[in-house]
Short mmCIF file of C-alpha atoms in Angstrom, two decimals:
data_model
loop_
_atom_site.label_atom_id
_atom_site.label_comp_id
_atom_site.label_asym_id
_atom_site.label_seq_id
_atom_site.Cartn_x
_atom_site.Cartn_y
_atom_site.Cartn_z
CA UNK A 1376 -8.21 -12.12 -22.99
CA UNK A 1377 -10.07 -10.11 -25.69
CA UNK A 1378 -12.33 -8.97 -22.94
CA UNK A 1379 -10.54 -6.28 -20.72
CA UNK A 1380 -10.97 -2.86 -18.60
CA UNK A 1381 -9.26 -0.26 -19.20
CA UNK A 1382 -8.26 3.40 -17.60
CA UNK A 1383 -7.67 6.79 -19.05
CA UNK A 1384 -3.89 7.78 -18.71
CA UNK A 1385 -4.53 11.36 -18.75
CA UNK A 1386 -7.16 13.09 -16.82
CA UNK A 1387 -8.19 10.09 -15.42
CA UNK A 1388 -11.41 7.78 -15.59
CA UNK A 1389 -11.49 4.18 -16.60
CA UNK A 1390 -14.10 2.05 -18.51
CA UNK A 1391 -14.77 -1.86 -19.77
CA UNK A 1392 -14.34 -3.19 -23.34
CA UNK A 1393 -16.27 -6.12 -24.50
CA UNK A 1394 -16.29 -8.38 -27.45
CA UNK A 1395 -20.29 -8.48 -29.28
CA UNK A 1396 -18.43 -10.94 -32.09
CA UNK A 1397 -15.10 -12.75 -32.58
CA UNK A 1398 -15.44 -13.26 -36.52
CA UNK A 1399 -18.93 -14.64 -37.60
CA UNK A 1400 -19.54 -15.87 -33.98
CA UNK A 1401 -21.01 -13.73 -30.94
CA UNK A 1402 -19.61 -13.40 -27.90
CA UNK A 1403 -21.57 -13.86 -24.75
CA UNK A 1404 -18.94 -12.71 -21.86
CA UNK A 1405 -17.23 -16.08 -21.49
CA UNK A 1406 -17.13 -18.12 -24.61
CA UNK A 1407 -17.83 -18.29 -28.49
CA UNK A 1408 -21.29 -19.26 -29.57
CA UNK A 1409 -22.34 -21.80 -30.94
CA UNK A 1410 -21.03 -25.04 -29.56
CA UNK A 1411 -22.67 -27.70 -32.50
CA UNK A 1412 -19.74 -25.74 -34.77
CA UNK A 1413 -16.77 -25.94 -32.73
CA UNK A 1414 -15.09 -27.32 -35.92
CA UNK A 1415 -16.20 -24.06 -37.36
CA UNK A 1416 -15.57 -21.76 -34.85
CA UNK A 1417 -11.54 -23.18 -34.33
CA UNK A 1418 -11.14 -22.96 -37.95
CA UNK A 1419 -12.03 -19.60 -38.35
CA UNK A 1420 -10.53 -18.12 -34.90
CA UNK A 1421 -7.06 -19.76 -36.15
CA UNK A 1422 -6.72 -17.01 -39.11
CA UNK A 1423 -4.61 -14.44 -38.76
CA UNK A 1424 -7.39 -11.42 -39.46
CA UNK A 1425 -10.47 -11.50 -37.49
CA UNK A 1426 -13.41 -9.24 -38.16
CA UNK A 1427 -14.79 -8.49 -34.43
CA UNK A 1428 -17.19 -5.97 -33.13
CA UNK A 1429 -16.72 -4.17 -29.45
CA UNK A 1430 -18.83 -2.56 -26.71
CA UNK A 1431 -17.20 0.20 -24.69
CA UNK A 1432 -18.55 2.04 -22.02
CA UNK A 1433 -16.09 4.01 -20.29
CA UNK A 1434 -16.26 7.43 -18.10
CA UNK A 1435 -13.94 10.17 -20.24
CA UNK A 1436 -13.40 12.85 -17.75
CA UNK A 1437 -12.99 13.13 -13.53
CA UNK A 1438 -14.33 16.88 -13.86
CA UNK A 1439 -17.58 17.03 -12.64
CA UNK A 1440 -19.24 19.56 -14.54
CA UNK A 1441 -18.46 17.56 -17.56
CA UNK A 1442 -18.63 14.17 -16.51
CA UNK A 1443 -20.85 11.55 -18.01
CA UNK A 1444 -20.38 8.18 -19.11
CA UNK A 1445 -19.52 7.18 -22.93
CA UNK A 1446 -20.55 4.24 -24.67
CA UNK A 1447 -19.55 3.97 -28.07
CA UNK A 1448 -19.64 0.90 -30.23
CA UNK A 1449 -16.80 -0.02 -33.08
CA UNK A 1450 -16.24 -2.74 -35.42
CA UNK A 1451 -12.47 -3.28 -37.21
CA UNK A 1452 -10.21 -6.34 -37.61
CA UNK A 1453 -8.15 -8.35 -34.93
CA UNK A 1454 -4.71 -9.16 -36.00
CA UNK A 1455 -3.67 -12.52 -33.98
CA UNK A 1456 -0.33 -12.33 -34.83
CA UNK A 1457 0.54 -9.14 -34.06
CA UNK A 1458 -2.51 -8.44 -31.54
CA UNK A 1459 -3.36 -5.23 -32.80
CA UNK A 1460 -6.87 -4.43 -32.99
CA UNK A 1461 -7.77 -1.34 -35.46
CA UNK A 1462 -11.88 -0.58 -35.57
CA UNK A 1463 -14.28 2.50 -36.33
CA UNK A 1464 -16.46 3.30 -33.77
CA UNK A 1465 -19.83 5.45 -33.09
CA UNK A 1466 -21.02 7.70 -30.35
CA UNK A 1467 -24.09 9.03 -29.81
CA UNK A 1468 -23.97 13.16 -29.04
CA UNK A 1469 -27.13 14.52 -27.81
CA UNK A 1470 -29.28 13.69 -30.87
CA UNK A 1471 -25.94 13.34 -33.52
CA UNK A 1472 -24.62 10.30 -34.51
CA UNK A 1473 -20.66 10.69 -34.89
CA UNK A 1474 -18.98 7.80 -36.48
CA UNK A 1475 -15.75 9.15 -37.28
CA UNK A 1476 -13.85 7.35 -33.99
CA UNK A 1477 -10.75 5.49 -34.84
CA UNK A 1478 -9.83 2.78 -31.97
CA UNK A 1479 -6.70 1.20 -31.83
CA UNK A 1480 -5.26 -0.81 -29.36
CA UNK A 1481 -2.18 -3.58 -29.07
CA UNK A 1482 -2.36 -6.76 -27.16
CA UNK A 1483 0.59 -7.70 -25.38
CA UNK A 1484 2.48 -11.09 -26.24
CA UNK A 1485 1.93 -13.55 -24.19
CA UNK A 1486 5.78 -14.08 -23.13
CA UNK A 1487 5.94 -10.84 -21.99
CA UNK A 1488 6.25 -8.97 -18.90
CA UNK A 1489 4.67 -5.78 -18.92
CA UNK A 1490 2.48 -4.00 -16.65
CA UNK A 1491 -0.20 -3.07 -19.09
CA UNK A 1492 -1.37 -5.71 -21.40
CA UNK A 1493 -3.21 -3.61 -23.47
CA UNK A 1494 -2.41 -0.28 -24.69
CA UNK A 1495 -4.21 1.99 -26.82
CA UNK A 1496 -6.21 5.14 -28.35
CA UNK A 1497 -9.47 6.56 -28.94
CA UNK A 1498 -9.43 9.28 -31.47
CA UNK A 1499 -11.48 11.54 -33.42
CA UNK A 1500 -11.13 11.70 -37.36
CA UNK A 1501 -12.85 15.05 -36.91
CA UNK A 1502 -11.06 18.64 -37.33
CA UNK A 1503 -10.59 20.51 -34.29
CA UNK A 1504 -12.92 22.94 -35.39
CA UNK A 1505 -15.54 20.53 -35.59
CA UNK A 1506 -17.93 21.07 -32.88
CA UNK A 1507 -18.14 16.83 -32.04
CA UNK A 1508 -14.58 16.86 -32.16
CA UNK A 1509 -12.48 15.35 -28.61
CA UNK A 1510 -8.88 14.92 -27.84
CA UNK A 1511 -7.33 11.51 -28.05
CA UNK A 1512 -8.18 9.34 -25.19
CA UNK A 1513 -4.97 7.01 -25.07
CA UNK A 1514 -6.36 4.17 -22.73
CA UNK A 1515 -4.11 1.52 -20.96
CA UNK A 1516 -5.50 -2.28 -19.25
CA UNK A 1517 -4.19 -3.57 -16.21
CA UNK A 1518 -4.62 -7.36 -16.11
CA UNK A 1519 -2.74 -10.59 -15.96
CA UNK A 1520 -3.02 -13.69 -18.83
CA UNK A 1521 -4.03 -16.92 -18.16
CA UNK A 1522 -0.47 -17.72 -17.69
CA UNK A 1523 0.39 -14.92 -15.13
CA UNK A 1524 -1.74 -16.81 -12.41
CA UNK A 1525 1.12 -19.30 -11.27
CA UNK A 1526 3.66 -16.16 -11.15
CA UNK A 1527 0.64 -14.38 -8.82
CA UNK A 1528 0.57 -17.09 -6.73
CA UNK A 1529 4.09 -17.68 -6.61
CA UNK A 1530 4.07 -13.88 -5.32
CA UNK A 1531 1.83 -14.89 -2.23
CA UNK A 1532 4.09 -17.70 -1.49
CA UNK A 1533 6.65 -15.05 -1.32
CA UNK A 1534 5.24 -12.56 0.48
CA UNK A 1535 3.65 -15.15 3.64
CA UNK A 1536 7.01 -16.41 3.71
CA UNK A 1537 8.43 -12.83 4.29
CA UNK A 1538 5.72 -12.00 6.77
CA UNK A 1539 6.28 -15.23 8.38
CA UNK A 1540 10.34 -14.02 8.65
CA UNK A 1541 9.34 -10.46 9.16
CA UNK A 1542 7.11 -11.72 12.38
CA UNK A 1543 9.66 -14.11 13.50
CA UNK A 1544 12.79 -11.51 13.36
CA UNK A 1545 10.24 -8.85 15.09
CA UNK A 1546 9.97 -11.62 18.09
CA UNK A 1547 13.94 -11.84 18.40
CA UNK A 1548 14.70 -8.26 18.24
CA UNK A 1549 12.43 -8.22 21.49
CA UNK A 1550 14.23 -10.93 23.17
CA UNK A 1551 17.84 -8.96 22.06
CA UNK A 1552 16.47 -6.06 24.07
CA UNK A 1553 14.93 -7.97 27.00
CA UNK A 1554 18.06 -9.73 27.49
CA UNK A 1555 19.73 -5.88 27.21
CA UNK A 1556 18.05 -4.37 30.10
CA UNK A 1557 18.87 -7.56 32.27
CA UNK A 1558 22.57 -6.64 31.46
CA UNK A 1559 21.92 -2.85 31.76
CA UNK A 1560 19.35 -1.95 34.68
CA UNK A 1561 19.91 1.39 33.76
CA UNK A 1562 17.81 1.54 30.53
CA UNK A 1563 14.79 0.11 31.81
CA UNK A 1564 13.86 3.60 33.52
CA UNK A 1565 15.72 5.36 30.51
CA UNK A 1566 13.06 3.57 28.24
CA UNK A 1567 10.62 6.16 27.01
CA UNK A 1568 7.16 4.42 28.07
CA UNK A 1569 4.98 6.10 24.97
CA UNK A 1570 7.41 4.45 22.86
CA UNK A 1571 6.42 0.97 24.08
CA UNK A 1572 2.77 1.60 23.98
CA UNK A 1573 2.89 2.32 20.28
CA UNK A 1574 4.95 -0.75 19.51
CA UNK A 1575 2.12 -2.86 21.52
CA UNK A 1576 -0.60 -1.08 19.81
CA UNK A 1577 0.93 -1.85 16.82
CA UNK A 1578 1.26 -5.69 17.43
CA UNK A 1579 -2.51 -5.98 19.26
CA UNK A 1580 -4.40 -4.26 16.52
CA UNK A 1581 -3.81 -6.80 13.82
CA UNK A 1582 -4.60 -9.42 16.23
CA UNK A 1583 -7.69 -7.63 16.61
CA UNK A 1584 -8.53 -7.29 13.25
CA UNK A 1585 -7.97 -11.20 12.41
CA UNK A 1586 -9.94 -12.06 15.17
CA UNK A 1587 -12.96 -9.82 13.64
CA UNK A 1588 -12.09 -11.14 9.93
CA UNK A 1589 -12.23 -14.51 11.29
CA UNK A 1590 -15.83 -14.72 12.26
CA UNK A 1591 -16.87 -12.63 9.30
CA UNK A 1592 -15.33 -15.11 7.28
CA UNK A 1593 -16.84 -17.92 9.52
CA UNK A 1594 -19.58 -18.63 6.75
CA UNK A 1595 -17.45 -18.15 3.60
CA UNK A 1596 -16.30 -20.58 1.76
CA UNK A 1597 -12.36 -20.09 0.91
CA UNK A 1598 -10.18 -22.05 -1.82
CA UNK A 1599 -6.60 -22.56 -1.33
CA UNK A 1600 -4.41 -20.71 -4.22
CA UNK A 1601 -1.73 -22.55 -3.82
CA UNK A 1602 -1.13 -26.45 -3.38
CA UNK A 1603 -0.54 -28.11 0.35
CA UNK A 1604 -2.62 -25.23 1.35
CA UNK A 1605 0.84 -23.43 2.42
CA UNK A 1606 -0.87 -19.81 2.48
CA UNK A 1607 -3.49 -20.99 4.93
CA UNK A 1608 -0.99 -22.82 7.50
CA UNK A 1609 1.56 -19.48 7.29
CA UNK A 1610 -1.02 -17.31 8.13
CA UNK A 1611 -1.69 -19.33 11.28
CA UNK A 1612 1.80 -19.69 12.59
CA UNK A 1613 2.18 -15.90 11.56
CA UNK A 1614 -0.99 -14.93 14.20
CA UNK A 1615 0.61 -17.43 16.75
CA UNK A 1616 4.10 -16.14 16.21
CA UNK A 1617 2.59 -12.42 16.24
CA UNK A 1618 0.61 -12.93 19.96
CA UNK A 1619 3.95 -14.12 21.33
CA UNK A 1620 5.90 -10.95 20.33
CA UNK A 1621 2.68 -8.89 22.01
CA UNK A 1622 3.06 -10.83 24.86
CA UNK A 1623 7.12 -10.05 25.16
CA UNK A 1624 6.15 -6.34 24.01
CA UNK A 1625 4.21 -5.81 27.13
CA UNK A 1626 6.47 -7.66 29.61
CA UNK A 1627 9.07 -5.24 28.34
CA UNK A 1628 6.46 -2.14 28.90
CA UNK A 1629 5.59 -3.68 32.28
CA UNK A 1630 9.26 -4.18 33.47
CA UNK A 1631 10.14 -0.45 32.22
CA UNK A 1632 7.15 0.83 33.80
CA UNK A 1633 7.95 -0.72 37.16
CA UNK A 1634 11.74 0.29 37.15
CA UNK A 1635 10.82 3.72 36.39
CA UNK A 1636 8.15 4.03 39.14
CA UNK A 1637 11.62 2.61 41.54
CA UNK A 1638 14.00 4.96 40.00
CA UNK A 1639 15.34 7.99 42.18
CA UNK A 1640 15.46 10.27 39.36
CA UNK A 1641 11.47 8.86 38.79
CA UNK A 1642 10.16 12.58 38.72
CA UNK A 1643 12.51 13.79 36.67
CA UNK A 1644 11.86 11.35 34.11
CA UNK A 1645 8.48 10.98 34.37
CA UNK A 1646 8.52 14.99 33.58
CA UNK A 1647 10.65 14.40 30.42
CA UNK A 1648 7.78 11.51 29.17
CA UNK A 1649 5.35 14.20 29.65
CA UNK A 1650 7.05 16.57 27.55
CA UNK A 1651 7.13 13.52 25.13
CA UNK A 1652 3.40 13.21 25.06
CA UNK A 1653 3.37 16.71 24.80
CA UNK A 1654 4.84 16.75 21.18
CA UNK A 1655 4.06 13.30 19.89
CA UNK A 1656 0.14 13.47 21.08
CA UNK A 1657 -0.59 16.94 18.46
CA UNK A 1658 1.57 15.54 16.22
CA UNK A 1659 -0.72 12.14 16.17
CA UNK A 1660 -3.93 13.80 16.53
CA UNK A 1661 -2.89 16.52 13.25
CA UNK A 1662 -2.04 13.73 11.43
CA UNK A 1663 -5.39 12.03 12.04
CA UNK A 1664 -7.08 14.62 11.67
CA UNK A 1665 -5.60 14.96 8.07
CA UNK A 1666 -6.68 11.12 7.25
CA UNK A 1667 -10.47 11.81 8.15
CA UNK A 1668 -10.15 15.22 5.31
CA UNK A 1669 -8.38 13.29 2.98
CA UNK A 1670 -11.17 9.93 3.91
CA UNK A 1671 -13.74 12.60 3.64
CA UNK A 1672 -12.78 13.77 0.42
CA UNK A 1673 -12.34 10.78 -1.54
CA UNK A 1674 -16.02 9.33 -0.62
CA UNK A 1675 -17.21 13.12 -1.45
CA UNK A 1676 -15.80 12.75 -4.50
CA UNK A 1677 -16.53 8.98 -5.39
CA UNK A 1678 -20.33 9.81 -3.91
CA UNK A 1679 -20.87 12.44 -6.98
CA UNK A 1680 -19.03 10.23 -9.20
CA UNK A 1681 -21.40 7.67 -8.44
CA UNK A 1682 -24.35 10.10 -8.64
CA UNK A 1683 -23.14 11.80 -11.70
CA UNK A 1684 -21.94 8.34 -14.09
CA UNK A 1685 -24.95 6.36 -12.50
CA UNK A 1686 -22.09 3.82 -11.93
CA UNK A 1687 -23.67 0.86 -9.41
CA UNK A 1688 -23.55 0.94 -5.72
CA UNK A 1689 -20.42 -0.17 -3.88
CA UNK A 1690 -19.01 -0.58 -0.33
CA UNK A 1691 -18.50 2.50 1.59
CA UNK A 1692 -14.59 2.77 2.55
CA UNK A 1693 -14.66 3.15 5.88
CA UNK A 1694 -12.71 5.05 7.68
CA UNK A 1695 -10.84 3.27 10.18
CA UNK A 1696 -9.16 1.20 7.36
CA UNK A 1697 -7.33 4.62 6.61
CA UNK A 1698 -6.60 4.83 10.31
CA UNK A 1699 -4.99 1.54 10.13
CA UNK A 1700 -2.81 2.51 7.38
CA UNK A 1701 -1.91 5.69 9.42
CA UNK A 1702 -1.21 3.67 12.23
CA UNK A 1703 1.43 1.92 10.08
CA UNK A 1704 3.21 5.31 9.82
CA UNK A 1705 3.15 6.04 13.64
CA UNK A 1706 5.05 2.26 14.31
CA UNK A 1707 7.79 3.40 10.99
CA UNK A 1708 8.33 6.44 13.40
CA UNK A 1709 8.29 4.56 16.94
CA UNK A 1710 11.76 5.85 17.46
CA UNK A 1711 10.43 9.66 17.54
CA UNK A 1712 9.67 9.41 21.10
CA UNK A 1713 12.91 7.88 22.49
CA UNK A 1714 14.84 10.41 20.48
CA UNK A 1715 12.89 13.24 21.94
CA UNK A 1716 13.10 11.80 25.97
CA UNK A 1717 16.90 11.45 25.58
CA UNK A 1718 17.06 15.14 24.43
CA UNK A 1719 15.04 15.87 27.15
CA UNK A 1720 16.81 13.94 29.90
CA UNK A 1721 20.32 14.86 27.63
CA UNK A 1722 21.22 10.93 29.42
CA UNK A 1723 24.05 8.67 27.44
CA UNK A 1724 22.65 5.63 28.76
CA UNK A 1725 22.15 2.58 26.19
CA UNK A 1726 18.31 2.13 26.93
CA UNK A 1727 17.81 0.65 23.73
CA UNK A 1728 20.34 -2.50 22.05
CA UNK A 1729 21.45 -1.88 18.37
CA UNK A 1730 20.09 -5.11 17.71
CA UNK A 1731 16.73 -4.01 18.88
CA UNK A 1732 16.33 -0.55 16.85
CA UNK A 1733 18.25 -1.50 14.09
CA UNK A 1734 16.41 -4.71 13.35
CA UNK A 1735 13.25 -3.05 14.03
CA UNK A 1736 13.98 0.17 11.74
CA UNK A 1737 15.11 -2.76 8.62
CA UNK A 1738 11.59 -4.36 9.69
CA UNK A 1739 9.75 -1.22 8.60
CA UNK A 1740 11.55 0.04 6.04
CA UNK A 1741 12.13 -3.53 4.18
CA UNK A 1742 8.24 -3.51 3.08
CA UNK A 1743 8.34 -0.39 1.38
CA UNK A 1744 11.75 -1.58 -0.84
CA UNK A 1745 9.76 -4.66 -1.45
CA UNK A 1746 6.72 -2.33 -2.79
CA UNK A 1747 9.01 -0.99 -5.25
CA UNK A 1748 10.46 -3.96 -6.43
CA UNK A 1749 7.01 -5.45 -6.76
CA UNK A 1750 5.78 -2.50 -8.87
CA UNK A 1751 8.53 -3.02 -11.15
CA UNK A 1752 8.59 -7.00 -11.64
CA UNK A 1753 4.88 -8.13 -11.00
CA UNK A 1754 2.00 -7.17 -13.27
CA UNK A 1755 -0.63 -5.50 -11.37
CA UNK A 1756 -4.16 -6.81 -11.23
CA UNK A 1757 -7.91 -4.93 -10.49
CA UNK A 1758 -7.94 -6.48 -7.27
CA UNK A 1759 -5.02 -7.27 -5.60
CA UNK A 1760 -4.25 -9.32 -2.73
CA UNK A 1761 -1.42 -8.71 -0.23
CA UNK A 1762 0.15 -10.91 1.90
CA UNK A 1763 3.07 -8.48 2.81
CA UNK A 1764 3.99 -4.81 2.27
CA UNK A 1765 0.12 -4.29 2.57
CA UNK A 1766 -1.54 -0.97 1.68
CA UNK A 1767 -4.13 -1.50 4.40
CA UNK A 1768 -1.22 -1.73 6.77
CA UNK A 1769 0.62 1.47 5.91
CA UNK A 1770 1.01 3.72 3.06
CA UNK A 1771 2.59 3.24 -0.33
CA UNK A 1772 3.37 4.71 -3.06
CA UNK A 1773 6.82 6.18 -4.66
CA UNK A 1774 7.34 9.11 -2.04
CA UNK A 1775 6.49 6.99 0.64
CA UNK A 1776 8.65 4.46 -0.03
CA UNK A 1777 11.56 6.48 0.15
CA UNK A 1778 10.40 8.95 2.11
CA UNK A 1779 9.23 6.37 5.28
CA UNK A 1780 12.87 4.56 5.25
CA UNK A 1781 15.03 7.69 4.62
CA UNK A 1782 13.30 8.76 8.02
CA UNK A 1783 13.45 5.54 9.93
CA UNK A 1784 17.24 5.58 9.30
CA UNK A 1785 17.44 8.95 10.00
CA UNK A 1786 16.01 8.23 13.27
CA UNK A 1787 18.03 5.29 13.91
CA UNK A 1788 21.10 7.31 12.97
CA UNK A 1789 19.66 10.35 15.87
CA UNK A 1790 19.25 7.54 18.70
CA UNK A 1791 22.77 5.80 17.75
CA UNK A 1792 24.61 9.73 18.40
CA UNK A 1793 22.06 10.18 21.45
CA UNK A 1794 23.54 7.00 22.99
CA UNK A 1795 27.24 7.90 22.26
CA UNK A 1796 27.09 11.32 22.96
CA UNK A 1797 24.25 12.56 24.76
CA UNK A 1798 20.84 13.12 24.67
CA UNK A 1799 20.90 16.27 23.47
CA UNK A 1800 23.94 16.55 21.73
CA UNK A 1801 22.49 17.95 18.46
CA UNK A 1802 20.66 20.53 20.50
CA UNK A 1803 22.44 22.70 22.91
CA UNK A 1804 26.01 21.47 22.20
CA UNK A 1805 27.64 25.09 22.29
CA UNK A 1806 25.44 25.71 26.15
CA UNK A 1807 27.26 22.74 26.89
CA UNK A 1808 30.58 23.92 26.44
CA UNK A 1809 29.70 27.18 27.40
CA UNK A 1810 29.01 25.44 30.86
CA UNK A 1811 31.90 22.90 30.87
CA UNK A 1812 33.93 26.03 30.81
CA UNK A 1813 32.48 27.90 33.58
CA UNK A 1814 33.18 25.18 35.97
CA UNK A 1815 36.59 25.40 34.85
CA UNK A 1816 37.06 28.64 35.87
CA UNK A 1817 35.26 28.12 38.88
CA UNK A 1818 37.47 25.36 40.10
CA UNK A 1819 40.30 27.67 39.58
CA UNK A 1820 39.45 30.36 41.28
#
C-alpha cells in the first residue's frame, strides 16, 4: 500500500511514487528484501517510526511549453500509526541540485471510506524570489486497499444484476406496447418510424460489439471475480435476454411500417416523418461531428504529451468508442422524434402506452442516478470496470447526469400533453383558437 500513483489536483498531471527502502530493508516493487531475516524485517516494520526512502517521477504541468517530467527523490520517516509520511526530497534543475523539497503525505486508515487514500504536498522551502522556487504541488492517490477488493466485487455483482433487471424490464416495456397497438390500431401508423430505428440500433449495436469482443477474447484467458462464476453466467442471460428485446423491437418497427404503408392518411404522414428526419438527421450529424473534434483533440493533445514527457506508448482511443458513447445519448433522447411527428401531424392519438415511454425514459435515466451514487459511495480505482451505467455506453459525468434525465422527463412530460391534448398543443395553441372561432362564426352566418 506504500506503493501508489498519484495526480496533481490543480493544473493537472499525475505521476507514480515508489518505496527504494522500508527501514533498513529495500524495496523491490512487491516485497521487503531479504527473506533469510524475516524475523528481522517483522520486527523492525512493527515500530511505529520507519525511516523510508521514495522515488517519484511525476509530470508537474499539462501546459506544453513547460511540460517535462520530474523525478525527484526524498527520504523522511513513516509514521504507522498515524500514516503520515514527512521526507526531504531533491530535484535536479538543469545543472543545480535543489534539496530544499518538503513532501508530506497521509495514508488513509484502513476502516475508512474515502475516495483518495492518499493525500498530500510537494513544496518548496525556497523564497519566492528564489529563482528554483515552485508552487505547492498538493497531490491526491486514487486506489483501493487490500480490503476494498470484496466491496469492488460486490459492486459488479450489483451492477450485472441491475443490467440483468434493466434488460429484462426493457423486454416488457416492449411487450406493454405491442400488446397497445393490438388494442389501438390507430397508433401503429401514428408511430414515428425514425423513432423505432434508433431504439433497434440501439439494442443491435451491443450485440454487435459482444459478438466482436467475443472472438477477440477467444484466446484470453479470463478469471472469475466473484465465486459460482455469477458475473460470467449474467452476462450470458443478459446477451440472450438483450437479442429477444431486438427481435420484439423490430416486429414492432415492421408492424408500424406496414400499417402506415395501409393507412389512408399514408402521405400525409409519411410527409410529417420526413420533416422528422429533416430535424433529427442535422441534429445527429452536428453532434457527431462535435465527437470526432472533441476525439481529435484529446489524441492531439495526449500525442504531444506523449512526445513531450517521453511517457511509453499506449493504445490509440479509437474513435468509434466515442461514437458509441454518443450513441447512448441519441437512445436517452429517442422520444425527440415522436414529440416532433405529433406536432407535425397535431394528432391526439395514444401511439405510444405510458408503460412503454415511461419505463423506457426510468431505463435511461436510472444509470446516470446510479453514476452518482457510485461516485459518492465506491472508491474509484485506475482502471475501472463497469458492468452497468458504463462510460463506453453513454456519457457521464455531474452535468450529464442531471442534465440527460432532466431531459428525458422533460420529454416524457411533452409526449404525455401531446397525447392528451394534441400534437401541437404547445405550438400554435392561440391559431387554434383563432380557427375554432372562425368556424363559429361561419356556422352562424
Amino acid at each position: 500500500d506504500l506503493t501508489f500513483r498519484f495526480f496533481l489536483q490543480k493544473g493537472g498531471g499525475s505521476g507514480y511514487a515508489s518505496p527504494v527502502t522500508i527501514g533498513s530493508m529495500l524495496y523491490d516493487g512487491n516485497s521487503l528484501v531479504d527473506s533469510d531475516h524475516s524475523y528481522h524485517i517483522m520486527t523492525e516494520t512493527n515500530h511505529r517510526l520507519l525511516n523510508v526512502s521514495y522515488d517519484i517521477h511525476y509530470v508537474g504541468n499539462w501546459s506544453l511549453e513547460t511540460f517535462r517530467r520530474q523525478h525527484i527523490s526524498a527520504e523522511g520517516v513513516y509514521d504507522a500509526k498515524t500514516g503520515s509520511l514527512c521526507m526531504i526530497a531533491c530535484r535536479v534543475v538543469n545543472i543545480s541540485l535543489d534539496c530544499e523539497i518538503l513532501v508530506t503525505a497521509q495514508f488513509s486508515p484502513l476502516d475508512t471510506k474515502v475516495a483518495q487514500h492518499v493525500k498530500g504536498t510537494i513544496r518548496s522551502l525556497r523564497k519566492k524570489t528564489d529563482p528554483l522556487f515552485f508552487e505547492p504541488l498538493d497531490i491526491a492517490s486514487y486506489g483501493l486497499y487490500i480490503d476494498k477488493v470484496d466491496e469492488s466485487m460486490w459492486r459488479m455483482d450489483l451492477e450485472s444484476t441491475m443490467a440483468l433487471i434493466s434488460m429484462t424490464l426493457s423486454c416488457l416495456f416492449i411487450a406493454v406496447q405491442l400488446f397497445h397497438v393490438k388494442k389501438v390500431p390507430e397508433a401503429l401508423p401514428a408511430m414515428s418510424i425514425t423513432m423505432l430505428v434508433v431504439l433497434s440500433l440501439g439494442y443491435m449495436i451491443p450485440l454487435v460489439l459482444n459478438f466482436e469482443a467475443l472472438f477477440k477474447n477467444s484466446n484470453k484467458q479470463t478469471f472469475p471475480l466473484s465465486g459460482g462464476g455469477w458475473l460470467e453466467v449474467n452476462e450470458v442471460i443478459v446477451r440472450i435476454i438483450t437479442m429477444v428485446t431486438f427481435l420484439m423491437q423490430l416486429r414492432l418497427l415492421q408492424l408500424a411500417c406496414s400499417a402506415r404503408s395501409m393507412d389512408v392518411s399514408k402521405d400525409q404522414s409519411w410527409a410529417a416523418e420526413k420533416k422528422v428526419l429533416w430535424i433529427c438527421l442535422p441534429l445527429y450529424i452536428i453532434g457527431a461531428v462535435a465527437a470526432w473534434v472533441v476525439h481529435m483533440q484529446f489524441n492531439n493533445n495526449r500525442r504531444m504529451l506523449r512526445k513531450v514527457a517521453r511517457l511509453p506508448r499506449v493504445n490509440r482511443h479509437a474513435f468509434w468508442e466515442d461514437l458509441v458513447s454518443y450513441g447512448g445519448l441519441i437512445l436517452d433522447g429517442f422520444l425527440l422524434p415522436q414529440v416532433i411527428l405529433n406536432a407535425c401531424l397535431g394528432s391526439k392519438v395514444k401511439a405510444l402506452s405510458p408503460g412503454f415511454y415511461i419505463g423506457s425514459t426510468m431505463i435511461r435515466a436510472l444509470p446516470h442516478v446510479y453514476d452518482v451514487f457510485r461516485a459518492k459511495h465506491f472508491v474509484p480505482s485506475l482502471r475501472p470496470f463497469y458492468r452497468y451505467a458504463n462510460p463506453r455506453d453513454d456519457l457521464f459525468s455531474l452535468a450529464w447526469d442531471i442534465a440527460i434525465p432532466c431531459g428525458a422527463i422533460l420529454l416524457s412530460v411533452l409526449l404525455f400533453l401531446q397525447q392528451r391534448f394534441g400534437g401541437a398543443f404547445f405550438i400554435c395553441s392561440k391559431n387554434r383558437k383563432a380557427s375554432e372561432y372562425e368556424m363559429v362564426s361561419t356556422v352562424s352566418s
